[in-house]
Amino acid sequence: MPAKSKSQQKAAGAALSAKRGDTKVSELKGASKGMYDSMSEKELEELADTDRKGLPEKKSKD
């Protein structure tokens, strides 16, 4: 499942970093904290690995 926005891709990268132990979980905020709790490392890898080219900064609300 590819990320739908640059913000989502960044949050997944932060959560993945915490899952792997490279970042402290206490440093996570907002969406990345929720992703850390609810997603597996494999799911986070898929989102974080999304190419940013052509993605909007934030997902539209439609």
mmCIF file of N, CA and C in Angstrom, residues 3-61:
data_model
loop_
_atom_site.group_PDB
_atom_site.id
_atom_site.type_symbol
_atom_site.label_atom_id
_atom_site.label_comp_id
_atom_site.label_asym_id
_atom_site.label_seq_id
_atom_site.Cartn_x
_atom_site.Cartn_y
_atom_site.Cartn_z
ATOM 1 N N ALA A 3 2.043 5.230 0.103
ATOM 2 C CA ALA A 3 1.592 6.420 0.823
ATOM 3 C C ALA A 3 0.813 7.324 -0.130
ATOM 4 N N LYS A 4 -0.153 8.060 0.402
ATOM 5 C CA LYS A 4 -0.971 8.956 -0.407
ATOM 6 C C LYS A 4 -0.496 10.398 -0.343
ATOM 7 N N SER A 5 0.461 10.689 0.541
ATOM 8 C CA SER A 5 0.997 12.045 0.643
ATOM 9 C C SER A 5 2.407 12.006 1.222
ATOM 10 N N LYS A 6 3.124 13.106 1.058
ATOM 11 C CA LYS A 6 4.471 13.205 1.612
ATOM 12 C C LYS A 6 4.424 13.144 3.137
ATOM 13 N N SER A 7 3.416 13.755 3.725
ATOM 14 C CA SER A 7 3.275 13.747 5.183
ATOM 15 C C SER A 7 3.092 12.330 5.709
ATOM 16 N N GLN A 8 2.279 11.540 5.022
ATOM 17 C CA GLN A 8 2.044 10.162 5.434
ATOM 18 C C GLN A 8 3.331 9.344 5.301
ATOM 19 N N GLN A 9 4.083 9.587 4.249
ATOM 20 C CA GLN A 9 5.330 8.876 4.020
ATOM 21 C C GLN A 9 6.358 9.209 5.104
ATOM 22 N N LYS A 10 6.426 10.481 5.482
ATOM 23 C CA LYS A 10 7.358 10.917 6.537
ATOM 24 C C LYS A 10 6.981 10.301 7.886
ATOM 25 N N ALA A 11 5.691 10.293 8.199
ATOM 26 C CA ALA A 11 5.221 9.730 9.470
ATOM 27 C C ALA A 11 5.523 8.234 9.538
ATOM 28 N N ALA A 12 5.337 7.548 8.427
ATOM 29 C CA ALA A 12 5.633 6.115 8.390
ATOM 30 C C ALA A 12 7.126 5.878 8.598
ATOM 31 N N GLY A 13 7.954 6.722 8.028
ATOM 32 C CA GLY A 13 9.398 6.599 8.215
ATOM 33 C C GLY A 13 9.802 6.788 9.669
ATOM 34 N N ALA A 14 9.194 7.738 10.327
ATOM 35 C CA ALA A 14 9.490 7.986 11.744
ATOM 36 C C ALA A 14 9.047 6.803 12.602
ATOM 37 N N ALA A 15 7.863 6.274 12.328
ATOM 38 C CA ALA A 15 7.349 5.126 13.079
ATOM 39 C C ALA A 15 8.220 3.894 12.834
ATOM 40 N N LEU A 16 8.648 3.708 11.606
ATOM 41 C CA LEU A 16 9.512 2.576 11.271
ATOM 42 C C LEU A 16 10.843 2.673 12.006
ATOM 43 N N SER A 17 11.384 3.861 12.081
ATOM 44 C CA SER A 17 12.633 4.085 12.799
ATOM 45 C C SER A 17 12.495 3.690 14.273
ATOM 46 N N ALA A 18 11.355 4.024 14.863
ATOM 47 C CA ALA A 18 11.111 3.665 16.257
ATOM 48 C C ALA A 18 10.917 2.155 16.408
ATOM 49 N N LYS A 19 10.212 1.535 15.468
ATOM 50 C CA LYS A 19 10.010 0.074 15.519
ATOM 51 C C LYS A 19 11.343 -0.645 15.493
ATOM 52 N N ARG A 20 12.293 -0.124 14.736
ATOM 53 C CA ARG A 20 13.600 -0.753 14.595
ATOM 54 C C ARG A 20 14.547 -0.393 15.735
ATOM 55 N N GLY A 21 14.134 0.530 16.593
ATOM 56 C CA GLY A 21 14.942 0.901 17.744
ATOM 57 C C GLY A 21 15.943 2.005 17.477
ATOM 58 N N ASP A 22 15.866 2.636 16.303
ATOM 59 C CA ASP A 22 16.786 3.717 15.959
ATOM 60 C C ASP A 22 16.367 5.048 16.588
ATOM 61 N N THR A 23 15.088 5.173 16.901
ATOM 62 C CA THR A 23 14.527 6.387 17.495
ATOM 63 C C THR A 23 13.736 5.982 18.733
ATOM 64 N N LYS A 24 13.702 6.846 19.732
ATOM 65 C CA LYS A 24 12.916 6.563 20.931
ATOM 66 C C LYS A 24 11.433 6.721 20.625
ATOM 67 N N VAL A 25 10.632 5.801 21.123
ATOM 68 C CA VAL A 25 9.182 5.863 20.932
ATOM 69 C C VAL A 25 8.625 7.141 21.550
ATOM 70 N N SER A 26 9.217 7.602 22.623
ATOM 71 C CA SER A 26 8.741 8.809 23.299
ATOM 72 C C SER A 26 8.917 10.062 22.430
ATOM 73 N N GLU A 27 9.740 9.990 21.389
ATOM 74 C CA GLU A 27 9.948 11.128 20.497
ATOM 75 C C GLU A 27 8.887 11.221 19.399
ATOM 76 N N LEU A 28 8.078 10.176 19.240
ATOM 77 C CA LEU A 28 7.047 10.178 18.206
ATOM 78 C C LEU A 28 5.890 11.086 18.598
ATOM 79 N N LYS A 29 5.298 11.740 17.591
ATOM 80 C CA LYS A 29 4.156 12.621 17.805
ATOM 81 C C LYS A 29 3.116 12.371 16.726
ATOM 82 N N GLY A 30 1.892 12.681 17.013
ATOM 83 C CA GLY A 30 0.818 12.665 16.031
ATOM 84 C C GLY A 30 0.638 11.348 15.303
ATOM 85 N N ALA A 31 0.578 11.424 13.980
ATOM 86 C CA ALA A 31 0.281 10.265 13.148
ATOM 87 C C ALA A 31 1.322 9.165 13.291
ATOM 88 N N SER A 32 2.579 9.543 13.445
ATOM 89 C CA SER A 32 3.624 8.527 13.550
ATOM 90 C C SER A 32 3.454 7.680 14.811
ATOM 91 N N LYS A 33 2.960 8.287 15.880
ATOM 92 C CA LYS A 33 2.715 7.546 17.119
ATOM 93 C C LYS A 33 1.591 6.532 16.913
ATOM 94 N N GLY A 34 0.537 6.953 16.237
ATOM 95 C CA GLY A 34 -0.570 6.042 15.941
ATOM 96 C C GLY A 34 -0.148 4.916 15.009
ATOM 97 N N MET A 35 0.674 5.249 14.029
ATOM 98 C CA MET A 35 1.172 4.231 13.100
ATOM 99 C C MET A 35 2.046 3.216 13.827
ATOM 100 N N TYR A 36 2.867 3.695 14.735
ATOM 101 C CA TYR A 36 3.749 2.803 15.499
ATOM 102 C C TYR A 36 2.926 1.765 16.260
ATOM 103 N N ASP A 37 1.832 2.214 16.867
ATOM 104 C CA ASP A 37 0.993 1.324 17.670
ATOM 105 C C ASP A 37 0.160 0.358 16.837
ATOM 106 N N SER A 38 -0.275 0.787 15.661
ATOM 107 C CA SER A 38 -1.257 -0.002 14.927
ATOM 108 C C SER A 38 -0.746 -0.759 13.705
ATOM 109 N N MET A 39 0.492 -0.506 13.287
ATOM 110 C CA MET A 39 0.974 -1.128 12.052
ATOM 111 C C MET A 39 2.204 -2.003 12.301
ATOM 112 N N SER A 40 2.360 -3.014 11.451
ATOM 113 C CA SER A 40 3.530 -3.885 11.551
ATOM 114 C C SER A 40 4.716 -3.218 10.864
ATOM 115 N N GLU A 41 5.898 -3.762 11.113
ATOM 116 C CA GLU A 41 7.108 -3.219 10.488
ATOM 117 C C GLU A 41 7.017 -3.331 8.964
ATOM 118 N N LYS A 42 6.459 -4.421 8.474
ATOM 119 C CA LYS A 42 6.315 -4.616 7.018
ATOM 120 C C LYS A 42 5.392 -3.565 6.407
ATOM 121 N N GLU A 43 4.266 -3.278 7.061
ATOM 122 C CA GLU A 43 3.338 -2.262 6.570
ATOM 123 C C GLU A 43 3.997 -0.883 6.560
ATOM 124 N N LEU A 44 4.746 -0.588 7.616
ATOM 125 C CA LEU A 44 5.436 0.701 7.691
ATOM 126 C C LEU A 44 6.503 0.813 6.605
ATOM 127 N N GLU A 45 7.199 -0.285 6.324
ATOM 128 C CA GLU A 45 8.200 -0.283 5.256
ATOM 129 C C GLU A 45 7.566 0.069 3.913
ATOM 130 N N GLU A 46 6.402 -0.516 3.637
ATOM 131 C CA GLU A 46 5.719 -0.260 2.369
ATOM 132 C C GLU A 46 5.344 1.212 2.230
ATOM 133 N N LEU A 47 4.843 1.810 3.304
ATOM 134 C CA LEU A 47 4.475 3.228 3.254
ATOM 135 C C LEU A 47 5.707 4.123 3.149
ATOM 136 N N ALA A 48 6.719 3.825 3.944
ATOM 137 C CA ALA A 48 7.915 4.658 3.974
ATOM 138 C C ALA A 48 8.715 4.557 2.682
ATOM 139 N N ASP A 49 8.593 3.443 1.974
ATOM 140 C CA ASP A 49 9.359 3.203 0.758
ATOM 141 C C ASP A 49 8.735 3.863 -0.475
ATOM 142 N N THR A 50 7.576 4.468 -0.330
ATOM 143 C CA THR A 50 6.888 5.120 -1.437
ATOM 144 C C THR A 50 7.731 6.256 -2.013
ATOM 145 N N ASP A 51 7.822 6.310 -3.318
ATOM 146 C CA ASP A 51 8.536 7.400 -3.980
ATOM 147 C C ASP A 51 7.756 8.694 -3.765
ATOM 148 N N ARG A 52 8.435 9.744 -3.346
ATOM 149 C CA ARG A 52 7.761 11.016 -3.027
ATOM 150 C C ARG A 52 7.415 11.828 -4.262
ATOM 151 N N LYS A 53 8.044 11.529 -5.377
ATOM 152 C CA LYS A 53 7.814 12.303 -6.584
ATOM 153 C C LYS A 53 6.332 12.222 -6.999
ATOM 154 N N GLY A 54 5.717 13.359 -7.152
ATOM 155 C CA GLY A 54 4.320 13.425 -7.579
ATOM 156 C C GLY A 54 3.303 13.340 -6.448
ATOM 157 N N LEU A 55 3.748 13.127 -5.219
ATOM 158 C CA LEU A 55 2.803 13.063 -4.102
ATOM 159 C C LEU A 55 2.482 14.477 -3.617
ATOM 160 N N PRO A 56 1.236 14.702 -3.215
ATOM 161 C CA PRO A 56 0.916 16.011 -2.607
ATOM 162 C C PRO A 56 1.523 16.097 -1.221
ATOM 163 N N GLU A 57 1.718 17.313 -0.724
ATOM 164 C CA GLU A 57 2.284 17.494 0.615
ATOM 165 C C GLU A 57 1.366 16.883 1.679
ATOM 166 N N LYS A 58 0.060 17.122 1.527
ATOM 167 C CA LYS A 58 -0.938 16.537 2.430
ATOM 168 C C LYS A 58 -2.037 15.936 1.587
ATOM 169 N N LYS A 59 -2.680 14.921 2.137
ATOM 170 C CA LYS A 59 -3.776 14.238 1.453
ATOM 171 C C LYS A 59 -4.989 15.168 1.394
ATOM 172 N N SER A 60 -5.668 15.210 0.242
ATOM 173 C CA SER A 60 -6.852 16.033 0.126
ATOM 174 C C SER A 60 -8.003 15.407 0.911
ATOM 175 N N LYS A 61 -8.987 16.209 1.286
ATOM 176 C CA LYS A 61 -10.054 15.737 2.158
ATOM 177 C C LYS A 61 -11.302 15.292 1.410
#
